[in-house]
Amino acid sequence: MNEPLCTLAAACHHAEEIKKSRFLAQAAPVGTPEQALAFVRTVSAVDATHNCWAYRIGQDYRFNDDGEPGGTAGRPILQAIEGQGCDRVAVVVTRWYGGIKLGAGGLARAYGGTAAECLRTAERVAIVAMARLGFRCDFAELALFKARLRELEAETVREEFGADGVTLECELPAQRIADVQARISDLSRGRIAARRLD
């Protein structure tokens, strides 16, 4: 079974000196490409030789070599993100040139390695696939349903009161859908069937 993807709990950084060049990797959790690009702009050092970066958010990804030879910086950073099992993450690796050329292979190892070490030592949180369920119940059953849903990690995100009852919408980890649907059916003695909303 594949390990679940992770994102970062908070922004982090890692610095290395490689053949007199200073490398600083900075990484952060991001939810959108706009957030990723804003992070890149925020942490890029104006006095640096290069600010190379990459991000991955689901199937959406981008990388940039910022003047380094093609494929020697941005792509190795993206490969570090993927290799560390991360998603919803942006990484910027800043380089201050120290006078010794590293060559294409050396650059790729320096950028990718600095990014990978930054992510390896970062605090992570698992990305849990979420789902939404909806159902309708009587007023008298509302407190019982809400209590039982909380026990199954389902959070009520919307309640709509009508003349003849309450419509509930809840969000829960996708792997708990069958458990929650069964619990709702059991509590209502088969009268209520929760339907998936997403």
XYZ file of N, CA, C and O in Angstrom:
792
model
N 0.842 -1.184 0.000
C 0.000 0.000 0.000
C 0.887 1.247 0.000
O 1.885 1.312 0.692
N 0.501 2.245 -0.774
C 1.281 3.475 -0.845
C 1.146 4.275 0.435
O 0.079 4.315 1.048
N 2.231 4.941 0.816
C 2.185 5.840 1.956
C 1.330 7.049 1.584
O 1.383 7.506 0.444
N 0.542 7.586 2.519
C -0.235 8.786 2.185
C 0.708 9.964 1.952
O 1.776 10.049 2.557
N 0.299 10.850 1.054
C 1.092 12.054 0.811
C 1.028 12.954 2.032
O 0.059 12.928 2.792
N 2.070 13.757 2.190
C 2.143 14.672 3.324
C 2.359 16.094 2.827
O 2.846 16.313 1.726
N 1.982 17.039 3.656
C 2.378 18.416 3.453
C 3.148 18.835 4.700
O 3.315 18.035 5.616
N 3.607 20.047 4.712
C 4.398 20.511 5.851
C 3.495 21.096 6.921
O 2.480 21.729 6.616
N 3.879 20.913 8.170
C 3.132 21.499 9.277
C 3.363 23.012 9.336
O 2.507 23.762 9.773
N 4.547 23.451 8.900
C 4.900 24.874 8.925
C 6.068 25.095 7.973
O 6.683 24.144 7.499
N 6.369 26.348 7.722
C 7.522 26.683 6.884
C 8.803 26.198 7.570
O 8.870 26.127 8.801
N 9.804 25.851 6.760
C 11.069 25.361 7.310
C 12.204 25.761 6.367
O 11.964 26.226 5.256
N 13.452 25.554 6.818
C 14.597 25.883 5.973
C 15.784 24.978 6.317
O 15.822 24.360 7.381
N 16.731 24.930 5.385
C 17.951 24.142 5.563
C 19.042 24.799 4.734
O 18.834 25.125 3.564
N 20.209 25.005 5.323
C 21.328 25.652 4.624
C 22.513 24.701 4.521
O 22.752 23.888 5.422
N 23.246 24.789 3.411
C 24.459 23.995 3.187
C 25.470 24.853 2.432
O 25.087 25.745 1.679
N 26.737 24.528 2.617
C 27.774 25.125 1.781
C 28.378 24.006 0.949
O 28.783 22.972 1.479
N 28.368 24.196 -0.372
C 28.882 23.186 -1.285
C 29.898 23.863 -2.202
O 29.544 24.751 -2.975
N 31.170 23.484 -2.076
C 32.265 24.067 -2.866
C 32.199 25.597 -2.880
O 32.192 26.223 -3.923
N 32.113 26.160 -1.700
C 32.132 27.607 -1.457
C 30.864 28.347 -1.878
O 30.748 29.545 -1.644
N 29.902 27.663 -2.497
C 28.603 28.283 -2.771
C 27.682 27.993 -1.586
O 27.677 26.882 -1.057
N 26.946 29.003 -1.183
C 25.961 28.813 -0.103
C 24.605 28.505 -0.724
O 24.164 29.192 -1.652
N 23.941 27.473 -0.198
C 22.604 27.091 -0.643
C 21.669 27.171 0.552
O 21.977 26.655 1.622
N 20.517 27.798 0.353
C 19.496 27.888 1.391
C 18.179 27.413 0.801
O 17.658 28.030 -0.141
N 17.665 26.298 1.327
C 16.350 25.795 0.909
C 15.313 26.285 1.908
O 15.512 26.187 3.126
N 14.218 26.822 1.382
C 13.091 27.253 2.208
C 11.840 26.608 1.635
O 11.605 26.672 0.419
N 11.046 26.000 2.495
C 9.850 25.280 2.049
C 8.657 25.697 2.899
O 8.814 26.087 4.056
N 7.474 25.607 2.296
C 6.256 25.974 3.020
C 5.072 25.199 2.458
O 5.061 24.835 1.285
N 4.062 24.965 3.307
C 2.821 24.375 2.803
C 2.052 25.426 2.012
O 2.013 26.594 2.405
N 1.479 25.028 0.885
C 0.688 25.938 0.049
C -0.559 25.208 -0.441
O -0.536 23.994 -0.614
N -1.621 25.962 -0.668
C -2.869 25.350 -1.128
C -3.223 25.659 -2.565
O -4.022 24.952 -3.175
N -2.622 26.714 -3.128
C -2.931 27.121 -4.497
C -1.646 27.556 -5.198
O -0.677 27.936 -4.536
N -1.643 27.540 -6.537
C -0.477 28.060 -7.260
C -0.180 29.518 -6.901
O 0.982 29.907 -6.812
N -1.211 30.301 -6.652
C -1.010 31.706 -6.274
C -0.262 31.813 -4.948
O 0.637 32.638 -4.802
N -0.614 30.964 -3.989
C 0.096 30.952 -2.707
C 1.544 30.528 -2.907
O 2.456 31.080 -2.288
N 1.764 29.547 -3.782
C 3.128 29.069 -4.041
C 3.983 30.184 -4.637
O 5.107 30.424 -4.191
N 3.449 30.885 -5.631
C 4.210 31.961 -6.274
C 4.429 33.132 -5.327
O 5.484 33.775 -5.360
N 3.459 33.394 -4.454
C 3.637 34.456 -3.453
C 4.760 34.080 -2.492
O 5.576 34.927 -2.109
N 4.834 32.803 -2.097
C 5.923 32.334 -1.231
C 7.266 32.521 -1.932
O 8.232 33.001 -1.326
N 7.335 32.158 -3.215
C 8.572 32.317 -3.985
C 9.014 33.779 -3.965
O 10.179 34.090 -3.701
N 8.071 34.689 -4.238
C 8.413 36.121 -4.248
C 8.864 36.595 -2.870
O 9.810 37.375 -2.747
N 8.222 36.109 -1.830
C 8.516 36.555 -0.466
C 9.908 36.144 -0.002
O 10.618 36.933 0.626
N 10.311 34.901 -0.290
C 11.576 34.394 0.271
C 12.773 34.515 -0.670
O 13.901 34.287 -0.251
N 12.549 34.865 -1.931
C 13.677 35.011 -2.860
C 14.577 36.155 -2.402
O 14.094 37.243 -2.096
N 15.873 35.898 -2.359
C 16.845 36.892 -1.895
C 17.344 37.712 -3.086
O 17.843 37.151 -4.065
N 17.223 39.031 -3.004
C 17.619 39.895 -4.121
C 19.137 39.909 -4.318
O 19.607 40.137 -5.430
N 19.904 39.636 -3.258
C 21.369 39.659 -3.378
C 21.945 38.311 -3.810
O 23.156 38.164 -3.955
N 21.083 37.313 -4.043
C 21.559 35.971 -4.394
C 21.874 35.872 -5.882
O 21.381 36.657 -6.695
N 22.679 34.868 -6.228
C 22.986 34.596 -7.631
C 21.777 33.988 -8.326
O 21.454 34.354 -9.454
N 21.101 33.050 -7.643
C 19.930 32.367 -8.222
C 18.927 32.058 -7.117
O 19.308 31.711 -6.009
N 17.647 32.164 -7.461
C 16.543 31.720 -6.606
C 15.741 30.718 -7.438
O 14.865 31.103 -8.214
N 16.051 29.459 -7.295
C 15.402 28.408 -8.079
C 14.288 27.794 -7.235
O 14.404 27.718 -6.010
N 13.223 27.345 -7.890
C 12.076 26.890 -7.106
C 11.248 25.844 -7.848
O 11.382 25.655 -9.057
N 10.377 25.216 -7.061
C 9.400 24.272 -7.601
C 8.250 24.167 -6.609
O 8.417 24.427 -5.415
N 7.079 23.814 -7.132
C 5.962 23.487 -6.239
C 5.150 22.365 -6.861
O 5.188 22.138 -8.067
N 4.443 21.627 -5.996
C 3.482 20.613 -6.432
C 2.242 20.756 -5.569
O 2.317 20.791 -4.339
N 1.089 20.851 -6.258
C -0.217 20.892 -5.595
C -1.109 19.937 -6.384
O -1.641 20.305 -7.430
N -1.223 18.709 -5.921
C -1.973 17.694 -6.669
C -1.302 17.454 -8.014
O -0.106 17.198 -8.085
N -2.068 17.579 -9.095
C -1.520 17.391 -10.442
C -0.886 18.659 -10.991
O -0.333 18.666 -12.082
N -0.990 19.752 -10.254
C -0.464 21.047 -10.697
C 0.959 21.223 -10.167
O 1.194 21.095 -8.966
N 1.907 21.475 -11.054
C 3.277 21.692 -10.614
C 3.971 22.651 -11.571
O 3.586 22.782 -12.735
N 4.993 23.326 -11.048
C 5.850 24.196 -11.855
C 7.231 24.213 -11.235
O 7.382 23.966 -10.039
N 8.225 24.544 -12.051
C 9.571 24.713 -11.530
C 10.294 25.741 -12.383
O 9.892 26.023 -13.510
N 11.373 26.321 -11.822
C 12.097 27.383 -12.506
C 13.575 27.298 -12.143
O 13.925 27.183 -10.972
N 14.440 27.381 -13.178
C 15.889 27.295 -12.978
C 16.535 28.650 -12.704
O 17.725 28.698 -12.366
N 15.813 29.740 -12.858
C 16.309 31.096 -12.588
C 17.734 31.335 -13.110
O 18.610 31.806 -12.388
N 17.957 30.993 -14.379
C 19.253 31.286 -14.992
C 20.293 30.186 -14.901
O 21.315 30.249 -15.588
N 20.072 29.189 -14.058
C 20.987 28.047 -14.029
C 20.758 27.242 -15.317
O 19.709 27.352 -15.949
N 21.735 26.413 -15.751
C 21.532 25.600 -16.955
C 20.250 24.764 -16.845
O 19.921 24.250 -15.769
N 19.510 24.671 -17.949
C 18.223 23.974 -17.965
C 18.271 22.596 -17.336
O 19.144 21.797 -17.634
N 17.338 22.325 -16.460
C 17.211 21.014 -15.835
C 18.141 20.761 -14.659
O 18.133 19.673 -14.097
N 18.928 21.764 -14.244
C 19.894 21.524 -13.164
C 19.410 22.018 -11.804
O 20.069 21.763 -10.801
N 18.276 22.718 -11.749
C 17.852 23.297 -10.468
C 16.374 23.046 -10.179
O 16.035 22.348 -9.229
N 15.482 23.633 -10.984
C 14.048 23.508 -10.721
C 13.551 22.080 -10.740
O 12.835 21.644 -9.834
N 13.942 21.322 -11.782
C 13.479 19.928 -11.864
C 14.011 19.086 -10.702
O 13.243 18.323 -10.099
N 15.298 19.189 -10.316
C 15.755 18.421 -9.144
C 15.016 18.809 -7.847
O 14.802 17.955 -6.988
N 14.616 20.077 -7.724
C 13.842 20.486 -6.549
C 12.472 19.807 -6.582
O 12.004 19.266 -5.571
N 11.823 19.805 -7.754
C 10.530 19.121 -7.894
C 10.684 17.633 -7.599
O 9.848 17.041 -6.905
N 11.754 17.023 -8.090
C 11.989 15.598 -7.821
C 12.196 15.351 -6.324
O 11.782 14.315 -5.799
N 12.797 16.301 -5.620
C 12.954 16.169 -4.163
C 11.594 16.202 -3.474
O 11.332 15.420 -2.549
N 10.712 17.092 -3.923
C 9.354 17.169 -3.356
C 8.657 15.827 -3.539
O 8.100 15.254 -2.590
N 8.702 15.302 -4.765
C 8.041 14.024 -5.052
C 8.714 12.869 -4.316
O 8.045 11.994 -3.769
N 10.047 12.886 -4.290
C 10.792 11.810 -3.633
C 10.553 11.741 -2.132
O 10.640 10.673 -1.529
N 10.221 12.874 -1.524
C 9.937 12.905 -0.087
C 8.448 12.655 0.199
O 8.012 12.746 1.339
N 7.668 12.356 -0.841
C 6.237 12.055 -0.653
C 5.432 13.268 -0.237
O 4.456 13.137 0.499
N 5.832 14.446 -0.714
C 5.150 15.681 -0.327
C 4.208 16.180 -1.422
O 4.432 15.942 -2.603
N 3.181 16.870 -1.016
C 2.237 17.534 -1.916
C 1.808 18.817 -1.215
O 1.972 18.954 0.002
N 1.265 19.747 -1.990
C 0.855 21.048 -1.457
C 2.042 21.750 -0.792
O 1.933 22.282 0.315
N 3.187 21.704 -1.492
C 4.440 22.237 -0.960
C 5.138 23.066 -2.033
O 5.139 22.700 -3.205
N 5.729 24.174 -1.603
C 6.607 24.981 -2.462
C 7.987 25.022 -1.818
O 8.095 25.107 -0.591
N 9.034 24.948 -2.659
C 10.413 24.995 -2.172
C 11.201 25.982 -3.028
O 11.146 25.920 -4.256
N 11.916 26.867 -2.365
C 12.831 27.788 -3.035
C 14.236 27.456 -2.535
O 14.461 27.393 -1.325
N 15.172 27.225 -3.471
C 16.561 27.030 -3.091
C 17.345 28.213 -3.647
O 17.410 28.424 -4.860
N 17.913 28.987 -2.747
C 18.672 30.190 -3.096
C 20.156 29.847 -3.074
O 20.624 29.163 -2.167
N 20.879 30.348 -4.107
C 22.322 30.080 -4.187
C 23.088 31.397 -4.247
O 22.757 32.295 -5.023
N 24.120 31.472 -3.406
C 25.085 32.567 -3.469
C 26.370 31.945 -4.009
O 26.987 31.111 -3.329
N 26.751 32.302 -5.235
C 27.889 31.688 -5.927
C 29.188 31.960 -5.179
O 29.467 33.083 -4.773
N 30.012 30.896 -5.039
C 31.250 31.016 -4.283
C 32.518 30.974 -5.107
O 33.611 30.921 -4.558
N 32.390 30.968 -6.437
C 33.578 31.035 -7.271
C 34.024 29.726 -7.880
O 34.914 29.708 -8.719
N 33.423 28.594 -7.464
C 33.798 27.293 -8.026
C 32.600 26.735 -8.790
O 31.525 26.584 -8.229
N 32.804 26.449 -10.079
C 31.713 25.886 -10.890
C 31.449 24.444 -10.451
O 32.384 23.696 -10.171
N 30.177 24.082 -10.415
C 29.795 22.745 -9.952
C 29.520 21.788 -11.105
O 29.458 20.579 -10.884
N 29.323 22.291 -12.312
C 28.937 21.430 -13.432
C 27.472 21.046 -13.320
O 26.847 21.195 -12.265
N 26.921 20.534 -14.425
C 25.483 20.215 -14.450
C 25.099 19.193 -13.380
O 24.131 19.377 -12.640
N 25.871 18.110 -13.288
C 25.556 17.083 -12.284
C 25.690 17.608 -10.868
O 24.862 17.309 -9.998
N 26.725 18.399 -10.626
C 26.925 18.975 -9.299
C 25.823 19.941 -8.914
O 25.374 19.967 -7.759
N 25.355 20.733 -9.877
C 24.245 21.654 -9.603
C 22.978 20.886 -9.261
O 22.291 21.209 -8.293
N 22.675 19.871 -10.064
C 21.465 19.079 -9.816
C 21.519 18.426 -8.435
O 20.532 18.434 -7.692
N 22.689 17.879 -8.068
C 22.822 17.262 -6.736
C 22.709 18.305 -5.629
O 22.091 18.059 -4.592
N 23.286 19.486 -5.848
C 23.252 20.535 -4.816
C 21.832 21.053 -4.604
O 21.361 21.135 -3.466
N 21.146 21.401 -5.687
C 19.780 21.919 -5.553
C 18.823 20.851 -5.040
O 18.060 21.078 -4.091
N 18.855 19.678 -5.669
C 17.957 18.597 -5.250
C 18.261 18.111 -3.844
O 17.359 17.869 -3.046
N 19.557 17.989 -3.521
C 19.947 17.501 -2.197
C 19.585 18.462 -1.078
O 19.116 18.056 -0.017
N 19.791 19.759 -1.320
C 19.438 20.761 -0.300
C 17.931 20.776 -0.075
O 17.456 20.824 1.063
N 17.166 20.715 -1.171
C 15.699 20.687 -1.052
C 15.242 19.425 -0.320
O 14.382 19.486 0.574
N 15.816 18.280 -0.692
C 15.411 17.011 -0.070
C 15.710 17.007 1.426
O 14.891 16.547 2.235
N 16.871 17.520 1.814
C 17.226 17.549 3.244
C 16.298 18.486 4.010
O 15.890 18.191 5.141
N 15.933 19.592 3.407
C 14.995 20.526 4.033
C 13.660 19.823 4.300
O 13.117 19.890 5.407
N 13.149 19.118 3.310
C 11.861 18.422 3.452
C 11.975 17.217 4.382
O 11.057 16.922 5.138
N 13.114 16.524 4.336
C 13.291 15.329 5.171
C 13.227 15.659 6.655
O 12.679 14.899 7.448
N 13.779 16.802 7.029
C 13.833 17.167 8.447
C 12.623 17.986 8.905
O 12.504 18.287 10.090
N 11.730 18.327 7.978
C 10.564 19.153 8.322
C 9.500 18.337 9.041
O 9.371 17.125 8.830
N 8.723 19.029 9.859
C 7.560 18.391 10.490
C 6.460 18.296 9.443
O 6.153 19.270 8.759
N 5.868 17.115 9.324
C 4.866 16.882 8.280
C 3.521 16.493 8.865
O 3.438 16.004 9.983
N 2.507 16.679 8.045
C 1.160 16.210 8.383
C 0.611 15.456 7.176
O 0.821 15.870 6.036
N -0.061 14.348 7.448
C -0.636 13.545 6.356
C -1.784 14.304 5.707
O -2.544 15.005 6.375
N -1.880 14.153 4.403
C -3.007 14.734 3.663
C -4.101 13.677 3.631
O -3.902 12.580 3.113
N -5.237 14.002 4.213
C -6.352 13.062 4.295
C -7.414 13.475 3.282
O -7.870 14.625 3.294
N -7.790 12.548 2.402
C -8.854 12.823 1.434
C -10.160 12.969 2.197
O -10.511 12.132 3.028
N -10.860 14.065 1.923
C -12.112 14.340 2.625
C -13.308 14.155 1.689
O -13.168 14.257 0.471
N -14.470 13.891 2.286
C -15.711 13.719 1.530
C -16.838 14.414 2.287
O -16.702 14.731 3.473
N -17.945 14.644 1.585
C -19.118 15.267 2.205
C -20.331 14.354 2.068
O -20.556 13.771 1.019
N -21.084 14.258 3.163
C -22.332 13.505 3.185
C -23.455 14.434 3.634
O -23.226 15.365 4.415
N -24.660 14.145 3.149
C -25.817 14.916 3.572
C -26.979 13.986 3.909
O -27.114 12.910 3.322
N -27.801 14.403 4.868
C -29.010 13.650 5.207
C -29.962 14.558 5.982
O -29.602 15.640 6.418
N -31.199 14.091 6.135
C -32.232 14.851 6.835
C -32.707 14.027 8.027
O -32.869 12.816 7.922
N -32.905 14.695 9.178
C -33.395 13.983 10.364
C -34.439 14.834 11.089
O -34.604 16.017 10.804
N -35.120 14.210 12.048
C -36.098 14.928 12.874
C -35.365 15.780 13.909
O -34.227 15.483 14.281
N -36.051 16.821 14.412
C -35.453 17.695 15.423
C -34.996 16.897 16.642
O -33.922 17.138 17.192
N -35.802 15.944 17.062
C -35.507 15.173 18.265
C -34.248 14.312 18.114
O -33.618 13.959 19.109
N -33.880 13.982 16.884
C -32.717 13.121 16.647
C -31.412 13.904 16.465
O -30.329 13.323 16.466
N -31.504 15.216 16.309
C -30.349 16.034 15.938
C -29.166 15.871 16.891
O -28.048 15.616 16.456
N -29.381 16.008 18.194
C -28.280 15.932 19.163
C -27.601 14.558 19.115
O -26.368 14.464 19.145
N -28.398 13.491 19.009
C -27.844 12.144 18.955
C -26.983 11.958 17.697
O -25.851 11.463 17.774
N -27.502 12.377 16.542
C -26.740 12.236 15.297
C -25.432 13.019 15.365
O -24.374 12.526 14.990
N -25.498 14.246 15.844
C -24.282 15.069 15.897
C -23.226 14.447 16.818
O -22.039 14.429 16.497
N -23.654 13.899 17.940
C -22.716 13.262 18.864
C -22.068 12.030 18.229
O -20.850 11.834 18.316
N -22.864 11.202 17.562
C -22.338 9.985 16.948
C -21.437 10.308 15.751
O -20.452 9.621 15.515
N -21.762 11.351 15.017
C -20.929 11.748 13.878
C -19.548 12.198 14.347
O -18.541 11.857 13.729
N -19.514 12.951 15.448
C -18.220 13.399 15.988
C -17.339 12.209 16.352
O -16.139 12.239 16.139
N -17.937 11.154 16.900
C -17.182 9.952 17.264
C -16.513 9.318 16.043
O -15.491 8.657 16.167
N -17.094 9.519 14.861
C -16.573 8.929 13.624
C -15.796 9.948 12.785
O -15.636 9.775 11.582
N -15.329 11.032 13.416
C -14.512 12.064 12.769
C -15.257 12.847 11.697
O -14.650 13.411 10.794
N -16.583 12.869 11.776
C -17.388 13.644 10.832
C -17.745 14.979 11.479
O -18.292 15.017 12.576
N -17.426 16.056 10.787
C -17.676 17.393 11.312
C -18.877 17.996 10.588
O -18.938 18.007 9.354
N -19.836 18.500 11.358
C -21.001 19.143 10.756
C -20.579 20.500 10.201
O -20.043 21.333 10.928
N -20.802 20.696 8.901
C -20.400 21.951 8.268
C -21.596 22.830 7.904
O -21.431 24.017 7.640
N -22.811 22.228 7.914
C -24.000 23.027 7.608
C -25.225 22.361 8.219
O -25.361 21.144 8.172
N -26.079 23.184 8.797
C -27.378 22.726 9.307
C -28.434 23.648 8.725
O -28.289 24.861 8.759
N -29.506 23.048 8.201
C -30.598 23.854 7.659
C -31.891 23.368 8.308
O -32.279 22.211 8.144
N -32.517 24.265 9.066
C -33.733 23.906 9.779
C -34.944 24.194 8.905
O -35.069 25.286 8.356
N -35.820 23.204 8.779
C -37.059 23.357 8.033
C -38.242 23.091 8.945
O -38.077 22.801 10.135
N -39.427 23.147 8.397
C -40.639 22.945 9.200
C -40.738 21.520 9.729
O -41.277 21.295 10.816
N -40.176 20.556 8.985
C -40.345 19.157 9.374
C -39.034 18.447 9.748
O -38.981 17.229 9.804
N -37.961 19.224 9.985
C -36.715 18.581 10.395
C -35.491 19.403 10.028
O -35.588 20.575 9.673
N -34.345 18.733 10.117
C -33.059 19.400 9.904
C -32.294 18.668 8.798
O -32.213 17.444 8.798
N -31.745 19.443 7.876
C -30.857 18.880 6.861
C -29.430 19.147 7.315
O -29.069 20.282 7.610
N -28.638 18.088 7.403
C -27.251 18.195 7.847
C -26.298 17.885 6.698
O -26.574 16.999 5.877
N -25.205 18.614 6.691
C -24.113 18.313 5.767
C -22.871 18.163 6.625
O -22.594 19.006 7.474
N -22.135 17.068 6.426
C -20.940 16.851 7.227
C -19.751 16.501 6.335
O -19.917 16.000 5.223
N -18.566 16.816 6.854
C -17.321 16.529 6.157
C -16.558 15.511 6.991
O -16.503 15.624 8.214
N -15.953 14.525 6.316
C -15.293 13.450 7.027
C -14.197 12.848 6.153
O -14.190 13.034 4.931
N -13.255 12.118 6.766
C -12.251 11.415 5.967
C -12.945 10.430 5.023
O -13.856 9.703 5.432
N -12.531 10.417 3.768
C -13.199 9.599 2.751
C -13.261 8.125 3.137
O -14.240 7.440 2.822
N -12.246 7.628 3.848
C -12.254 6.201 4.193
C -13.297 5.867 5.260
O -13.547 4.697 5.536
N -13.944 6.876 5.860
C -14.963 6.621 6.897
C -16.394 6.673 6.350
O -17.351 6.523 7.108
N -16.561 6.899 5.040
C -17.905 7.072 4.471
C -18.820 5.897 4.798
O -19.928 6.083 5.285
N -18.380 4.678 4.522
C -19.241 3.496 4.748
C -19.620 3.377 6.221
O -20.771 3.058 6.544
N -18.674 3.641 7.140
C -18.964 3.571 8.581
C -20.054 4.570 8.970
O -20.975 4.239 9.721
N -19.913 5.800 8.472
C -20.869 6.850 8.833
C -22.239 6.553 8.238
O -23.270 6.687 8.914
N -22.288 6.111 6.989
C -23.577 5.777 6.374
C -24.260 4.641 7.140
O -25.463 4.688 7.388
N -23.484 3.642 7.551
C -24.055 2.521 8.313
C -24.566 2.996 9.675
O -25.648 2.583 10.114
N -23.790 3.868 10.346
C -24.207 4.369 11.660
C -25.504 5.172 11.551
O -26.402 5.025 12.382
N -25.611 6.018 10.524
C -26.834 6.818 10.338
C -28.021 5.903 10.080
O -29.103 6.089 10.654
N -27.838 4.892 9.253
C -28.911 3.943 8.976
C -29.314 3.189 10.243
O -30.499 3.018 10.535
N -28.327 2.754 11.029
C -28.611 2.032 12.281
C -29.372 2.915 13.262
O -30.367 2.482 13.866
N -28.908 4.142 13.462
C -29.551 5.037 14.431
C -30.992 5.362 14.055
O -31.837 5.572 14.927
N -31.257 5.411 12.745
C -32.613 5.760 12.290
C -33.452 4.515 11.997
O -34.556 4.635 11.483
N -32.908 3.343 12.327
C -33.582 2.055 12.052
C -33.948 1.937 10.564
O -35.034 1.490 10.210
N -33.022 2.393 9.717
C -33.193 2.242 8.279
C -34.007 3.320 7.585
O -34.198 3.278 6.378
N -34.518 4.300 8.353
C -35.345 5.355 7.739
C -34.521 6.363 6.959
O -35.000 6.986 6.017
N -33.263 6.595 7.365
C -32.455 7.663 6.789
C -31.231 7.072 6.095
O -30.516 6.252 6.671
N -31.021 7.516 4.868
C -29.819 7.112 4.116
C -29.034 8.384 3.787
O -29.554 9.314 3.167
N -27.787 8.427 4.241
C -26.926 9.579 3.939
C -26.409 9.431 2.517
O -26.034 8.347 2.091
N -26.395 10.531 1.775
C -25.908 10.493 0.392
C -24.641 11.322 0.266
O -24.469 12.332 0.964
N -23.780 10.896 -0.611
C -22.537 11.606 -0.851
C -22.820 12.875 -1.644
O -23.571 12.839 -2.615
N -22.210 13.986 -1.258
C -22.482 15.275 -1.884
C -21.362 15.728 -2.815
O -21.528 16.710 -3.524
N -20.216 15.062 -2.800
C -19.112 15.529 -3.649
C -18.839 14.564 -4.788
O -19.437 13.549 -4.916
